[in-house]
Amino acid sequence: MGVSAIAPAAAPPSAPLTIHSAGDVLSEMYCLLDTLLTAATPEEPYSLALRRVLQAAHASEAHGFPLALLPLLTCQAAGGDPLAALPAAAAWRALHIGLKLLDDVEDGDVARLNDDANPAQVINLSTGFLTAAQLALTRLPAATCTALQPDLLHTVLRMAAGQHRDLCRADQISLSNHWAVIEAKSGVFFALAASSGATCATLDVNEIARFQALGHHLGVLIQILDDWVDTHQTGGLSDLATGQPSLLVCYALTVASPSERERLQALLSCAPLDVEAERTARRLMAQLGCEAYIHGELTRYRRRILSIFGDNPALSPTVQPLYDWFLALDSTLSSRAMAVV
Amino acid sequence: MNTELAHIIHRAATSPQFHARLVNDYTAMLAEHKLQLSQEDTQVLKDVLAYISGHPAADQPTHTHTSARPGWDGGPSFTAAAI
């Protein structure tokens, strides 16, 4: 990717926002979302249900990794006050939650995760979050809102296209198709997070494009590590056990000899009901070089991300927190990936 | 991402001879197989070759053909380096 390095931005008036000082800001963002979700129907059980989902999402960020900081940190790195991007971060997080709910329904995960859950209710809750995402943008200055609305809606359409491709490919697993799905679903989504934050700070389209590229590569990196984890989960939770295609499966089926492919396909078809078949499939995939392939692709995307930060080891005080956030994210996800094998 | 690179990585991971020839002179090897990689893919290939060189699977008995090779599923200790 021919993207030049992120330029040092002017220092904001107060101390920079960092991953360590972001707790209150994130709480403020979740408060804004709570207001947007419940203002129209404060007494309705629907609002209570939306609030429960929101609280679970907040808790997962508080105890996991604060992904919703990305728009705030890119705004800061582009020279803006990170708080100016709070509505953009809320919009992105609402979209994240709403699409995740839909994804769970489409993948058949709702009943698997919770016996009492009702897919129709989950779809209805998703409607609330997708609407709140658009409402959040109206809290931005008019010009920024006008600039970001089409970006958000186009992102939803691109992700839906990626999901459609994913849902329609049951018998057509291919490596190039899987990469297209990863880019459309995860790359495009994180590109929106990074570019929407930058848009709150600058009108410079080249600068915004740099952050968009950074977000895209981050999204792909996250998905590669997710695919690794999902392939190696145990207890009937792996992609092999649930019959979902993953990058590792697509790689293995692409490079295997005809006889190996036939054997792997037979194992994969038994894996949902046969733990030994799942284990053997995983072993065969490892023998075909999955580990080396994943290593190569992770290296590619890490290098792309680092090249956007530039070669200068001394980043400006406004860019450094974004860099530190990336290192912490990579470390967190990598530790998770190593823990499953 | 290109599928050609995936096939090269597979051959390097499953055939010690192929891997050794790539390490020795990947430019000549790619030309011999009429393979063209972008600058970025070439860098990825070099990273993967170095990675395979240090993997316990590289010490397994050699095969003369490219097929699934024991050794890659040797355990979690090396996986840390992959990720």
XYZ file of C-alpha atoms in Angstrom:
424
model
C 0.000 0.000 0.000
C 1.487 3.324 -1.022
C 0.539 5.224 2.068
C 2.870 7.832 3.467
C 3.582 8.133 7.157
C 1.224 9.846 9.552
C 2.413 13.413 9.962
C 3.085 14.698 13.459
C 0.075 16.712 14.537
C -0.093 19.790 16.713
C -0.375 18.992 20.405
C -3.900 19.239 21.843
C -4.453 21.754 24.632
C -4.580 19.185 27.471
C -2.657 15.984 28.212
C -3.127 13.450 25.400
C -5.749 10.742 25.785
C -4.091 7.356 26.219
C -5.288 3.792 26.639
C -4.563 4.164 30.364
C -6.507 7.396 30.855
C -9.524 6.549 28.703
C -11.857 4.918 31.232
C -13.910 8.046 31.971
C -14.120 9.023 28.318
C -15.389 5.573 27.379
C -17.962 5.736 30.179
C -19.095 9.089 28.776
C -19.457 7.488 25.353
C -21.597 4.672 26.754
C -23.739 7.248 28.629
C -24.357 9.035 25.339
C -25.366 5.755 23.727
C -27.675 4.946 26.625
C -29.430 8.288 26.164
C -29.764 7.819 22.416
C -31.097 4.277 22.750
C -33.685 4.953 25.430
C -34.814 8.594 25.025
C -37.726 7.813 22.704
C -39.207 5.000 24.822
C -37.857 5.399 28.390
C -40.467 3.246 30.115
C -40.669 0.455 27.564
C -39.236 -3.029 28.232
C -37.446 -2.551 24.904
C -35.310 0.216 26.433
C -34.428 -2.018 29.375
C -33.402 -4.797 26.979
C -31.275 -2.370 24.930
C -29.646 -1.101 28.127
C -28.788 -4.666 29.221
C -27.016 -5.303 25.912
C -25.215 -1.958 26.161
C -24.046 -2.679 29.709
C -22.719 -6.068 28.632
C -20.863 -4.407 25.751
C -19.385 -1.802 28.124
C -18.291 -4.510 30.552
C -16.672 -6.499 27.756
C -14.588 -3.454 26.787
C -13.748 -2.639 30.380
C -12.478 -6.182 30.986
C -11.262 -6.911 27.457
C -9.837 -4.435 25.020
C -11.201 -0.912 24.338
C -11.720 -1.072 20.566
C -14.021 1.956 20.686
C -11.005 4.128 21.514
C -9.849 3.913 17.909
C -11.927 6.871 16.580
C -10.887 9.000 19.577
C -7.195 8.203 19.152
C -7.203 8.767 15.385
C -8.938 12.118 15.944
C -6.179 13.039 18.380
C -3.439 11.772 16.055
C -4.891 13.886 13.236
C -4.552 16.979 15.403
C -8.008 17.215 16.971
C -9.389 17.105 20.485
C -10.269 13.418 21.026
C -13.500 14.399 22.786
C -14.670 15.970 19.522
C -14.884 12.416 18.141
C -16.978 11.065 21.024
C -20.210 10.923 18.933
C -18.301 9.267 16.073
C -16.925 6.662 18.492
C -20.449 6.125 19.884
C -21.808 5.705 16.345
C -19.119 3.176 15.463
C -19.615 1.214 18.697
C -23.413 1.161 18.232
C -22.922 -0.124 14.704
C -20.477 -2.724 16.041
C -22.976 -4.005 18.610
C -25.932 -3.928 16.199
C -24.089 -5.841 13.483
C -22.713 -8.346 15.998
C -26.259 -9.103 17.144
C -27.331 -9.682 13.544
C -24.256 -11.799 12.880
C -25.099 -14.028 15.847
C -28.579 -14.612 14.439
C -27.277 -15.292 10.922
C -24.647 -17.723 12.201
C -27.175 -19.537 14.386
C -25.243 -18.566 17.526
C -28.173 -17.100 19.477
C -29.678 -20.379 20.624
C -26.229 -21.892 21.104
C -25.103 -19.109 23.437
C -28.305 -18.752 25.417
C -31.172 -21.230 25.587
C -33.666 -18.472 26.433
C -32.629 -16.109 23.653
C -35.109 -15.456 20.895
C -33.625 -14.653 17.449
C -36.556 -12.371 16.566
C -35.957 -10.285 19.687
C -32.238 -10.119 18.943
C -32.967 -8.776 15.446
C -35.245 -6.156 16.977
C -32.541 -5.105 19.449
C -30.126 -4.822 16.555
C -32.516 -2.321 14.916
C -32.196 -0.151 18.009
C -28.400 -0.092 17.890
C -28.237 0.540 14.136
C -30.606 3.479 14.589
C -28.615 4.813 17.548
C -25.509 4.808 15.350
C -27.138 7.312 13.022
C -28.537 9.357 15.909
C -25.045 9.593 17.423
C -23.724 11.264 14.283
C -26.298 14.051 14.688
C -24.407 15.088 17.850
C -21.476 16.139 15.670
C -21.127 19.585 14.055
C -23.379 19.693 10.971
C -20.540 19.623 8.419
C -18.870 16.609 10.080
C -22.194 14.800 10.375
C -22.897 15.404 6.688
C -19.448 14.073 5.786
C -19.701 10.945 7.952
C -23.270 9.812 7.278
C -22.591 8.483 3.762
C -19.367 6.830 5.008
C -21.263 4.968 7.717
C -24.081 3.892 5.406
C -21.700 2.794 2.642
C -19.752 0.801 5.224
C -22.926 -1.010 6.268
C -23.678 -1.838 2.633
C -20.137 -3.106 1.999
C -20.227 -5.223 5.141
C -23.644 -6.604 4.226
C -22.236 -7.494 0.794
C -19.358 -9.286 2.504
C -21.763 -11.113 4.788
C -23.895 -12.078 1.792
C -20.821 -13.480 0.077
C -20.019 -15.369 3.279
C -23.536 -16.788 3.618
C -23.736 -17.852 -0.046
C -20.474 -19.727 -0.308
C -21.296 -22.971 1.490
C -20.016 -25.174 -1.319
C -17.528 -22.720 -2.797
C -14.757 -22.329 -0.268
C -11.769 -20.568 -1.776
C -8.865 -18.620 -0.380
C -9.430 -15.544 -2.577
C -13.114 -15.482 -1.652
C -12.288 -15.715 2.035
C -9.887 -12.784 1.762
C -12.612 -10.783 0.038
C -14.948 -11.579 2.958
C -12.319 -10.586 5.549
C -11.662 -7.269 3.810
C -15.363 -6.504 3.339
C -16.402 -7.378 6.871
C -13.501 -6.545 9.154
C -11.200 -4.347 7.029
C -13.957 -1.978 5.923
C -15.406 -1.775 9.433
C -12.184 -0.765 11.179
C -11.367 1.572 8.293
C -14.572 3.431 9.217
C -13.530 3.642 12.885
C -10.168 5.175 12.045
C -11.326 7.487 9.264
C -14.369 8.773 11.173
C -12.123 9.863 14.042
C -9.744 11.608 11.656
C -12.676 13.305 9.901
C -13.574 14.950 13.217
C -10.125 16.566 13.218
C -9.301 17.462 9.645
C -10.711 18.031 6.168
C -7.478 16.852 4.532
C -8.588 13.874 2.422
C -5.062 12.478 2.146
C -4.665 12.521 5.901
C -8.056 10.836 6.354
C -7.086 8.212 3.742
C -3.959 7.353 5.755
C -6.016 6.623 8.837
C -8.549 4.724 6.751
C -5.739 2.471 5.463
C -4.449 2.013 9.008
C -7.921 0.951 10.173
C -8.322 -1.414 7.241
C -5.054 -3.229 7.973
C -5.933 -3.378 11.678
C -9.288 -4.941 10.864
C -7.695 -7.598 8.682
C -5.028 -8.348 11.319
C -7.735 -8.732 13.970
C -9.684 -11.107 11.728
C -6.637 -13.284 10.952
C -6.029 -13.721 14.684
C -9.765 -14.332 15.238
C -9.726 -17.047 12.585
C -6.764 -18.663 14.300
C -8.554 -18.633 17.665
C -11.832 -19.836 16.173
C -10.093 -22.763 14.488
C -8.388 -23.876 17.693
C -11.232 -23.456 20.205
C -12.277 -26.597 22.025
C -15.536 -27.778 23.557
C -17.537 -27.701 20.333
C -16.900 -23.967 19.829
C -14.347 -24.079 17.002
C -15.134 -23.099 13.426
C -14.480 -26.735 12.551
C -17.122 -27.906 15.031
C -19.664 -25.304 13.901
C -18.964 -25.771 10.191
C -17.830 -22.156 9.596
C -15.135 -21.578 6.976
C -11.956 -19.947 8.293
C -8.765 -18.627 6.726
C -6.918 -21.760 7.865
C -9.464 -24.122 6.329
C -9.513 -22.156 3.063
C -5.708 -22.200 2.905
C -5.545 -25.939 3.597
C -8.204 -26.798 1.008
C -6.454 -24.576 -1.559
C -2.972 -26.080 -1.231
C -3.839 -29.714 -0.429
C -3.367 -32.439 -3.021
C -6.626 -33.927 -4.388
C -6.420 -36.894 -2.017
C -5.585 -34.697 0.986
C -8.427 -32.353 0.059
C -10.850 -35.255 -0.139
C -9.707 -36.502 3.255
C -9.879 -33.049 4.824
C -13.355 -32.427 3.423
C -14.527 -35.760 4.827
C -13.082 -34.875 8.238
C -14.639 -31.400 8.172
C -18.045 -32.809 7.351
C -17.803 -35.117 10.407
C -16.239 -32.499 12.726
C -19.517 -30.988 14.009
C -20.456 -34.326 15.574
C -17.112 -36.044 16.016
C -14.408 -34.551 18.229
C -11.794 -36.979 16.934
C -12.516 -35.946 13.324
C -12.183 -32.293 14.375
C -8.836 -33.010 16.018
C -7.548 -34.962 13.022
C -8.668 -32.210 10.625
C -6.786 -29.647 12.692
C -3.682 -31.847 12.662
C -3.858 -32.305 8.889
C -4.225 -28.557 8.405
C -1.150 -27.990 10.569
C 0.806 -30.512 8.514
C -0.117 -28.625 5.360
C 1.702 -25.551 6.680
C -1.143 -23.438 8.116
C 1.100 -22.099 10.846
C 3.706 -20.808 8.385
C 1.002 -19.266 6.206
C -0.657 -17.447 9.108
C 2.748 -16.260 10.300
C 3.413 -14.779 6.854
C 0.086 -12.966 6.629
C 0.317 -11.581 10.179
C 3.770 -10.270 9.347
C 2.414 -8.636 6.184
C -0.307 -6.706 7.999
C 1.846 -5.729 10.966
C 4.403 -4.335 8.543
C 1.713 -2.383 6.660
C 0.458 -0.868 9.904
C 3.920 0.050 11.142
C 4.798 1.617 7.781
C 1.880 4.023 8.194
C 3.326 5.182 11.497
C 6.589 5.778 9.649
C 10.147 4.839 10.390
C 10.730 7.605 12.889
C 10.924 5.980 16.332
C 10.058 9.297 18.014
C 6.371 9.793 17.339
C 4.661 13.037 18.264
C 2.788 13.106 21.614
C -0.525 13.031 19.734
C 0.334 9.994 17.583
C 2.128 7.979 20.280
C -1.094 6.968 22.140
C -2.521 5.500 18.922
C 0.693 3.552 18.380
C 0.667 2.322 21.984
C -2.982 1.289 21.606
C -2.083 -0.752 18.519
C 0.798 -2.501 20.309
C -1.469 -3.301 23.272
C -4.197 -4.622 20.961
C -1.750 -6.798 19.039
C -0.310 -8.137 22.283
C -3.763 -8.862 23.747
C -5.016 -10.666 20.652
C -1.794 -12.595 20.175
C -1.875 -13.782 23.793
C -5.450 -14.941 23.247
C -4.406 -16.757 20.092
C -1.528 -18.491 21.844
C -3.727 -19.509 24.761
C -5.950 -21.743 22.600
C -3.188 -23.996 21.271
C -3.386 -11.797 -1.226
C -2.340 -14.125 -3.965
C -2.949 -17.856 -4.141
C 0.431 -18.457 -5.783
C 2.173 -17.351 -2.599
C 0.030 -19.762 -0.552
C 1.153 -22.623 -2.809
C 4.811 -21.622 -2.476
C 4.497 -21.437 1.314
C 2.845 -24.846 1.315
C 5.655 -26.363 -0.747
C 8.298 -24.708 1.419
C 6.584 -26.000 4.565
C 6.133 -29.547 3.267
C 9.275 -30.131 1.203
C 12.643 -29.524 2.855
C 14.309 -29.653 -0.565
C 12.038 -26.962 -1.951
C 12.576 -24.897 1.183
C 16.356 -25.280 0.988
C 16.439 -24.246 -2.667
C 14.313 -21.190 -1.926
C 16.567 -20.208 0.956
C 19.605 -20.694 -1.260
C 18.325 -18.526 -4.129
C 14.640 -17.672 -4.136
C 14.978 -15.410 -7.181
C 16.292 -18.219 -9.371
C 13.796 -20.677 -7.925
C 10.824 -18.407 -8.598
C 12.064 -17.714 -12.134
C 12.537 -21.439 -12.755
C 8.893 -22.022 -11.813
C 7.790 -18.942 -13.772
C 6.423 -17.390 -10.595
C 6.203 -13.647 -10.166
C 5.682 -12.160 -6.729
C 5.180 -8.528 -5.797
C 7.802 -6.857 -3.634
C 5.535 -7.239 -0.608
C 4.805 -10.932 -1.292
C 8.535 -11.540 -1.728
C 9.166 -9.999 1.687
C 6.438 -12.204 3.183
C 8.042 -15.237 1.554
C 11.434 -14.331 3.033
C 9.845 -13.987 6.479
C 8.169 -17.370 6.117
C 11.363 -19.063 4.920
C 13.205 -17.773 7.973
C 10.328 -18.909 10.141
C 10.374 -22.436 8.688
C 14.151 -22.632 9.109
C 13.761 -22.224 12.845
C 10.808 -24.577 13.234
C 11.152 -28.015 14.856
C 9.391 -29.470 11.803
C 12.478 -28.582 9.762
C 14.321 -31.365 11.611
C 11.833 -34.053 10.620
C 12.866 -36.816 8.170
C 12.866 -35.379 4.666
C 10.244 -36.145 2.058
C 10.856 -36.137 -1.634
C 7.368 -34.938 -2.531
C 5.097 -32.188 -1.299
C 2.449 -33.518 1.001
C 1.278 -33.076 4.545
C 4.370 -33.403 6.703
C 4.516 -34.468 10.338
C 6.197 -32.064 12.699
C 4.104 -28.935 12.210
C 1.629 -30.132 14.781
C 4.417 -30.578 17.295
C 2.951 -28.508 20.107
C 2.225 -25.054 21.350
C 5.721 -23.873 22.203
C 6.583 -22.838 18.686
C 3.158 -21.451 17.934
C 4.088 -18.424 20.019
C 6.558 -17.496 17.318
C 3.983 -17.956 14.569
C 1.612 -15.483 16.111
